[in-house]
Coordinates of C-alpha atoms and ligand atoms in Angstrom, one line a residue:
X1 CA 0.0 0.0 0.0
X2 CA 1.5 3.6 -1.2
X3 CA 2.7 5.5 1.7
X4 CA 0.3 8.8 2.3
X5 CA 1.5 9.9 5.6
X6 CA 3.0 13.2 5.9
X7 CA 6.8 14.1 8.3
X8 CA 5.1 15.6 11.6
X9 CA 6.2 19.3 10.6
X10 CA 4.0 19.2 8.0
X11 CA 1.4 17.5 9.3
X12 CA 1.0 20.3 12.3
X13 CA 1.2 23.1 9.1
X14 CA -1.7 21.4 7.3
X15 CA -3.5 21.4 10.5
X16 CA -2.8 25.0 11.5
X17 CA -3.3 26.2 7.6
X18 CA -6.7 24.4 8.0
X19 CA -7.4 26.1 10.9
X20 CA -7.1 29.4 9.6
X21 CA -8.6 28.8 6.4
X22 CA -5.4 29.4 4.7
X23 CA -5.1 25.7 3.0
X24 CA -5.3 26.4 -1.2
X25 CA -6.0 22.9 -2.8
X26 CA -5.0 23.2 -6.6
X27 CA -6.1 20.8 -8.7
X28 CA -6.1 19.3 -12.2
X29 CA -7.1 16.2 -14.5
X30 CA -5.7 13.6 -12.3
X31 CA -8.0 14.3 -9.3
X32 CA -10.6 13.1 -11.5
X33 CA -8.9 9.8 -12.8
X34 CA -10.4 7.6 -10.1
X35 CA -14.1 9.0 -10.5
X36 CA -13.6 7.7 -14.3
X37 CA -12.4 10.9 -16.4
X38 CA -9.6 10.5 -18.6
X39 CA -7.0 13.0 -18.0
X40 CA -5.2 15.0 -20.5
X41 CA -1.6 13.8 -21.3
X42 CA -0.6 10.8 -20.6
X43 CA -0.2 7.3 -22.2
X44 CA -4.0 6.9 -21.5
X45 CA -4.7 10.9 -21.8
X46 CA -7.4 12.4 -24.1
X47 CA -4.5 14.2 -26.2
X48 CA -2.7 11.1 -26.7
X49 CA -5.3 10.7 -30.2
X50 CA -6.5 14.4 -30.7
X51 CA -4.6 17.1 -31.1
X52 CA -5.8 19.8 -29.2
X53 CA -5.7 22.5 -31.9
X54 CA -8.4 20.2 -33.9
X55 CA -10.9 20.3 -30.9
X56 CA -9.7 23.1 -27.9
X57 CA -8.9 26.5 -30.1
X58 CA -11.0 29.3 -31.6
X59 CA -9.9 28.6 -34.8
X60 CA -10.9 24.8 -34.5
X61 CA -14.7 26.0 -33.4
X62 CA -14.6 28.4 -37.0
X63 CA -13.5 25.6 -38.6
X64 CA -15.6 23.1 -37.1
X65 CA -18.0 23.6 -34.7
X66 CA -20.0 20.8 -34.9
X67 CA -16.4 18.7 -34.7
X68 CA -15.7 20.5 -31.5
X69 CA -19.6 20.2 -30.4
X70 CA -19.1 16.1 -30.7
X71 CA -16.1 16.7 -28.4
X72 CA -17.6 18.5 -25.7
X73 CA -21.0 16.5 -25.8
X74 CA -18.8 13.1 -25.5
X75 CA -17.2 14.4 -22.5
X76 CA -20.5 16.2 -20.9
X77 CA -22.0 12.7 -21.3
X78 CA -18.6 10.8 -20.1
X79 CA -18.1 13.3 -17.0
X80 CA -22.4 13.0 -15.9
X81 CA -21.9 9.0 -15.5
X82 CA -18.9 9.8 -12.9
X83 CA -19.2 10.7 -9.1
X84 CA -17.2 12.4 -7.0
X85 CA -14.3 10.7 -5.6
X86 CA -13.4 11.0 -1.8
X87 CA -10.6 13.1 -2.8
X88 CA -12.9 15.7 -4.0
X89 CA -15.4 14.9 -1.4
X90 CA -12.6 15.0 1.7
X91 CA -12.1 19.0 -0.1
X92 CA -15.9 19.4 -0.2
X93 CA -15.8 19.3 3.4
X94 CA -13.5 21.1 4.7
X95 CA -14.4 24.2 1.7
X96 CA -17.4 23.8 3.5
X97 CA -16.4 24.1 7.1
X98 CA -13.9 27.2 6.1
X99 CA -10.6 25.8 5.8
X100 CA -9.8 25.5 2.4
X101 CA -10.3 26.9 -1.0
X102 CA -10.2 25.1 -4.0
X103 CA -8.8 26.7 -7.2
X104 CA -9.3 23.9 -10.0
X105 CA -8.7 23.7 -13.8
X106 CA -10.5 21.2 -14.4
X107 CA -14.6 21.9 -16.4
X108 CA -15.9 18.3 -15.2
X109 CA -18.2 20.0 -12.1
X110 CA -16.9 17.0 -9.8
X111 CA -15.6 19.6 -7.3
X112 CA -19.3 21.6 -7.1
X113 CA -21.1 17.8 -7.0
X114 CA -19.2 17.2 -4.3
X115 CA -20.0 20.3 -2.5
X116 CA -23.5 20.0 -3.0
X117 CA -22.9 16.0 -1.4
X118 CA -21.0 17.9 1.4
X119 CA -23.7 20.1 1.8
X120 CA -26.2 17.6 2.1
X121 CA -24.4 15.2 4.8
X122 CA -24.3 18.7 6.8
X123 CA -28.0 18.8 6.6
X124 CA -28.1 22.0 4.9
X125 CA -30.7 21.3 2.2
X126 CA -31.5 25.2 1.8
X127 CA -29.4 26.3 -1.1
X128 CA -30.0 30.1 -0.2
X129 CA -27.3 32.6 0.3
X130 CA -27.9 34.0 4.0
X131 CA -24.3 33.5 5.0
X132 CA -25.4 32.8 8.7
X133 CA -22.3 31.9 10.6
X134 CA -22.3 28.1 11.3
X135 CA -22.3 26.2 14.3
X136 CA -19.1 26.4 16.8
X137 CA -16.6 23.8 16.3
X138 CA -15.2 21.7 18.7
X139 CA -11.4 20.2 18.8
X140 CA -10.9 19.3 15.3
X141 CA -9.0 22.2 14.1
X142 CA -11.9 23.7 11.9
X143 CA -12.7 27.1 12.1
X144 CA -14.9 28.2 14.5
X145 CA -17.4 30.0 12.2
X146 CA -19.0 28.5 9.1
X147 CA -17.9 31.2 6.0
X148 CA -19.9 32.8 3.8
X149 CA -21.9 31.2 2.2
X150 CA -20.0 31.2 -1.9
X151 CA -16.8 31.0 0.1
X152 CA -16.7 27.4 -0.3
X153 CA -17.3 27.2 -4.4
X154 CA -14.2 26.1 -6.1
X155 CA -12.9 29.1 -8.8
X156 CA -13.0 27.1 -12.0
X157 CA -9.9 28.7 -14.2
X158 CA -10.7 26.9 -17.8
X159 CA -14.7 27.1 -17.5
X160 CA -17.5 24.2 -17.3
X161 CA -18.4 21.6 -19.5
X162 CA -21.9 22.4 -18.0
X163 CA -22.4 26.0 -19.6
X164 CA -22.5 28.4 -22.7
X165 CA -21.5 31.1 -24.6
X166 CA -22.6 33.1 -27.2
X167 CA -20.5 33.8 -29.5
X168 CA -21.9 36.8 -30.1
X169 CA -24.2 38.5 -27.3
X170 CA -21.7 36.6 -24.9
X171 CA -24.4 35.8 -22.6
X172 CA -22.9 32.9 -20.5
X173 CA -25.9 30.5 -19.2
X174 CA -25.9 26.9 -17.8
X175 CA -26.1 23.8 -20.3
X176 CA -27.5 20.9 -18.1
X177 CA -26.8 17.5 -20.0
X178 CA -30.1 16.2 -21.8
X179 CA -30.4 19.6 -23.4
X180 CA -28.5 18.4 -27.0
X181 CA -31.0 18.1 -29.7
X182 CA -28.3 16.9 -32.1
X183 CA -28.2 20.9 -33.8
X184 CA -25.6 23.2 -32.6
X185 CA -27.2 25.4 -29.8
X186 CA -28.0 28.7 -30.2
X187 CA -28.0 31.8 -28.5
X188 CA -31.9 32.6 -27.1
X189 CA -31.3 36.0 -27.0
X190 CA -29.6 36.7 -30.3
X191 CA -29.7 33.5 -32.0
X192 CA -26.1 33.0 -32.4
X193 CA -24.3 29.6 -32.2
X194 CA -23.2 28.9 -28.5
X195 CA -19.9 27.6 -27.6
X196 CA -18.7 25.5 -24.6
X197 CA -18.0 28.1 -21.6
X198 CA -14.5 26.7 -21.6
X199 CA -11.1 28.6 -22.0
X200 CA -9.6 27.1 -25.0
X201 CA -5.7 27.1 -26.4
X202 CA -4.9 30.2 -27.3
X203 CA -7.5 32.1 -24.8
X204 CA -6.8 34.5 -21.9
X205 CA -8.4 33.1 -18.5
X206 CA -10.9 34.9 -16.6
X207 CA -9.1 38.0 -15.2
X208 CA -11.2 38.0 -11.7
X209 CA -10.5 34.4 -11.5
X210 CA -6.9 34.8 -11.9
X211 CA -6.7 37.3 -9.7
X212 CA -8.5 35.5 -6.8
X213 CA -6.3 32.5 -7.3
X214 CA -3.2 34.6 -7.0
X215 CA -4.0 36.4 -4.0
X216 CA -5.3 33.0 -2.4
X217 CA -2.1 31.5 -3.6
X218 CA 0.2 34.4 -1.8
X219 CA -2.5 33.8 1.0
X220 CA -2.1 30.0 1.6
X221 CA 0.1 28.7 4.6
X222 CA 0.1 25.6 2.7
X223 CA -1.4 24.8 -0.9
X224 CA -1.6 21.1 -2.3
X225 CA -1.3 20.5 -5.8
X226 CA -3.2 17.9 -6.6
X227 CA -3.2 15.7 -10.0
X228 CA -1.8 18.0 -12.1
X229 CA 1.0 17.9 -14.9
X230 CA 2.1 21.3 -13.6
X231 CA 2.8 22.6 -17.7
X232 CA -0.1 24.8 -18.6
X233 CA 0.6 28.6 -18.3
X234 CA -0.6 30.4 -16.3
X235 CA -2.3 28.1 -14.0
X236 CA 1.3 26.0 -13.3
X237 CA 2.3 29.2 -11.5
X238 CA -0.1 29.2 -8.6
X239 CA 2.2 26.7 -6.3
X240 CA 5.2 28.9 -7.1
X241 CA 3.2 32.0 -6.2
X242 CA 2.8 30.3 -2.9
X243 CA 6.5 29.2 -2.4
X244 CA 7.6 33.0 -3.0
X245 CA 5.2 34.1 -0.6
X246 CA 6.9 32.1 2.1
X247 CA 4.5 28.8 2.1
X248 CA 4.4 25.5 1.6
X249 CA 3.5 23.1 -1.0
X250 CA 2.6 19.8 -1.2
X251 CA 2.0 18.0 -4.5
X252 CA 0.2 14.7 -4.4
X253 CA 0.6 12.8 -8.0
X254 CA 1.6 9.3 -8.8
X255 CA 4.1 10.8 -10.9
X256 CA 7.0 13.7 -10.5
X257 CA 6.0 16.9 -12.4
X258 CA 8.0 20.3 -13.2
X259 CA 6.9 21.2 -9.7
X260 CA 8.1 18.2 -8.0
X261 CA 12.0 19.5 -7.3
X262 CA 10.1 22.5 -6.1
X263 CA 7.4 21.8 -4.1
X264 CA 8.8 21.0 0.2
X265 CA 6.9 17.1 -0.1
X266 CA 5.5 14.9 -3.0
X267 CA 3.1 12.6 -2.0
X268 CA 3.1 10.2 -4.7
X269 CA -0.2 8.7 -4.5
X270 CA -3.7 8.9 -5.9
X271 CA -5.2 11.7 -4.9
X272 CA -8.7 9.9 -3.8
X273 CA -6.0 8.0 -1.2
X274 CA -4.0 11.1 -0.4
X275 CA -6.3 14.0 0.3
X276 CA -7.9 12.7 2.5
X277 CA -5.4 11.1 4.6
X278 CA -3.2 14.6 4.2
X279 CA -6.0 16.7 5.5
X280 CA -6.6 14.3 8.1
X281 CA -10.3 13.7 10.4
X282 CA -12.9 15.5 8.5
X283 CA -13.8 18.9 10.2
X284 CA -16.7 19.0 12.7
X285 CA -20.0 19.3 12.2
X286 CA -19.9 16.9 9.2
X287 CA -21.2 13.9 9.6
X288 CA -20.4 10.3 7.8
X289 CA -17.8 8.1 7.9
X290 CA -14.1 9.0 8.7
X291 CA -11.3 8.9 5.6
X292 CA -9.0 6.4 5.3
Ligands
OAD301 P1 -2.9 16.4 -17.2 O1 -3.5 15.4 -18.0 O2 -1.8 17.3 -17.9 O3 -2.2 15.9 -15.9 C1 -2.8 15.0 -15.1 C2 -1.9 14.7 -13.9 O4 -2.6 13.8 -13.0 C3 -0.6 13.9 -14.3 O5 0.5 14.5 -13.7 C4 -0.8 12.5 -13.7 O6 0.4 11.9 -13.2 C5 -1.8 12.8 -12.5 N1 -2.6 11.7 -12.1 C6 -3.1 10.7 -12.8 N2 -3.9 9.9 -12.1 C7 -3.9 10.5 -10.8 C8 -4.6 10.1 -9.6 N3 -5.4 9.1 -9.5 N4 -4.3 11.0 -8.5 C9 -3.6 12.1 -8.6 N5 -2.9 12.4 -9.8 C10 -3.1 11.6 -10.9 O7 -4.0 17.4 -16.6 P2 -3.9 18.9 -16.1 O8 -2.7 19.1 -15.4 O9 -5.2 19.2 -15.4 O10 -6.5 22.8 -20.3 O11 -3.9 19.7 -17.4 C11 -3.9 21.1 -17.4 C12 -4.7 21.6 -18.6 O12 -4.2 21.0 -19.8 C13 -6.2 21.2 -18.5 O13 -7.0 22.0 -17.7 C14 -6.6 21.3 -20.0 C15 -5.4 20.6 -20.6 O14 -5.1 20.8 -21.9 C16 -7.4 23.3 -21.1 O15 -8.3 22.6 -21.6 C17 -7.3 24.8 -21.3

């Protein structure tokens, strides 16, 4: 069995960082693998037989939208057959509770289904957005105070499989699965053809979203990098930005990365094995049964 247990020191800064709600949890393909969706690179990795300039560029959707439509609808109906793992789950949590934030590139949605799973063990079935403070911890190292409520939702860097565009009006709007009529979509406002609200080669990222992950990144005691190749620009600079503010990372991957020389541990496990265990009992208040 792979080794997941963290040196002491770092143990006790994963416990204080979570404590503080300073804990950034980074993540990419791989933290999706064991739910059942295909990473990126890789010898089993979805660019291994596409290029991505054929399917994940502007120019590609001129060319070819209904190409690049097939693409997206195969994944949209790949990704709605997979459940979160307990790697995302064990991070649904704790968002949840206030100690972590959870900066992802990844479009699949695991890491909102998860919260909304989260959400549900913690008996909160009103979606609303009061904010109420939560319920006062006890000796688990959770914050005292549940956040605000929207603290808790991951920032999604490269978009949702599970929304629009227009390519015109540029109206973004949900795009639940079952809603393909085997036509391109189009825009109800202006009737233009919709897109996949993803950031594609070539594309600048959300500039709010950047900036939030930056300043949580320069923020963070300690961010984990989780399941990522650690290649694509500018995302691949959030663990840096966290090492040159004085923190600590942690990357958790099966496999070293760029970031692995860099980063103070590498846990080299699964992630649905290693969060978990890294992050340690689940925070109070949330019921179910404890990670491995
Ligand atoms: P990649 O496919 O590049 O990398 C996935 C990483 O996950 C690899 O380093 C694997 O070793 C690791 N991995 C595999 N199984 C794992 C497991 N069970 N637990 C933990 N790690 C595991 O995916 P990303 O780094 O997310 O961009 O790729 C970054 C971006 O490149 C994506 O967001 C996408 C892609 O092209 C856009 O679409 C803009």
């Amino acid at each position: 069995m792979t080794d997941v247990r963290l040196p002491d020191e770092l143990r006790s800064q994963v416990r204080q960082a979570l404590a503080e709600g300073r804990l950034l949890a980074f993540s990419g393909a791989g933290i999706s693998a064991e739910s059942g969706v295909p990473t990126f690179r890789g010898p089993e990795g979805m660019w291994k037989n596409r290029r991505p300039e054929d399917l994940a560029t502007p120019e590609a959707f001129r060319r070819d939208p209904k190409a690049v439509w097939e693409w997206y609808s195969w994944r949209r109906r790949r990704v709605a057959m997979c459940e979160p793992n307990q790697a995302h789950l064990a991070l649904a949590r704790w968002a949840l509770a206030g100690g972590l934030r959870v900066v992802t590139q990844n479009v699949d949605g695991l890491h909102d289904r998860a919260l909304d799973l989260a959400r549900l063990e913690d008996g909160d079935t009103d979606h609303g957005t009061s904010g109420a403070p939560g319920p006062a911890s006890d000796t688990s190292g959770a914050p005292s105070r549940r956040p605000p409520r929207g603290h808790a939702e991951p920032v999604r860097l490269h978009g949702s499989l599970f929304r629009t565009r227009c390519t015109d009006c540029q109206v973004e709007e949900p795009y639940p699965i079952g809603r393909e009529t085997g036509a391109l979509p189009t825009c109800p406002t202006c009737h233009a053809t919709l897109r996949p609200a993803v950031v594609w080669f070539g594309e600048a990222l959300a500039a709010s979203d950047l900036e939030r992950s930056f300043e949580w990144a320069s923020e963070a005691r300690v961010t984990l990098s989780i399941g990522t190749s650690a290649v694509v620009f500018p995302a691949s600079q959030i663990p840096f930005t966290t090492l040159a503010a004085g923190g600590t990372v942690i990357e958790i991957n099966p496999a070293a990365t760029p970031l692995t020389e860099h980063a103070d541990f590498h846990v080299r496990a699964s992630a649905a094995a290693a969060v978990p265990a890294v992050l340690g009992s689940r925070p109070s208040g949330v019921s179910g049964s404890d990670p491995a």
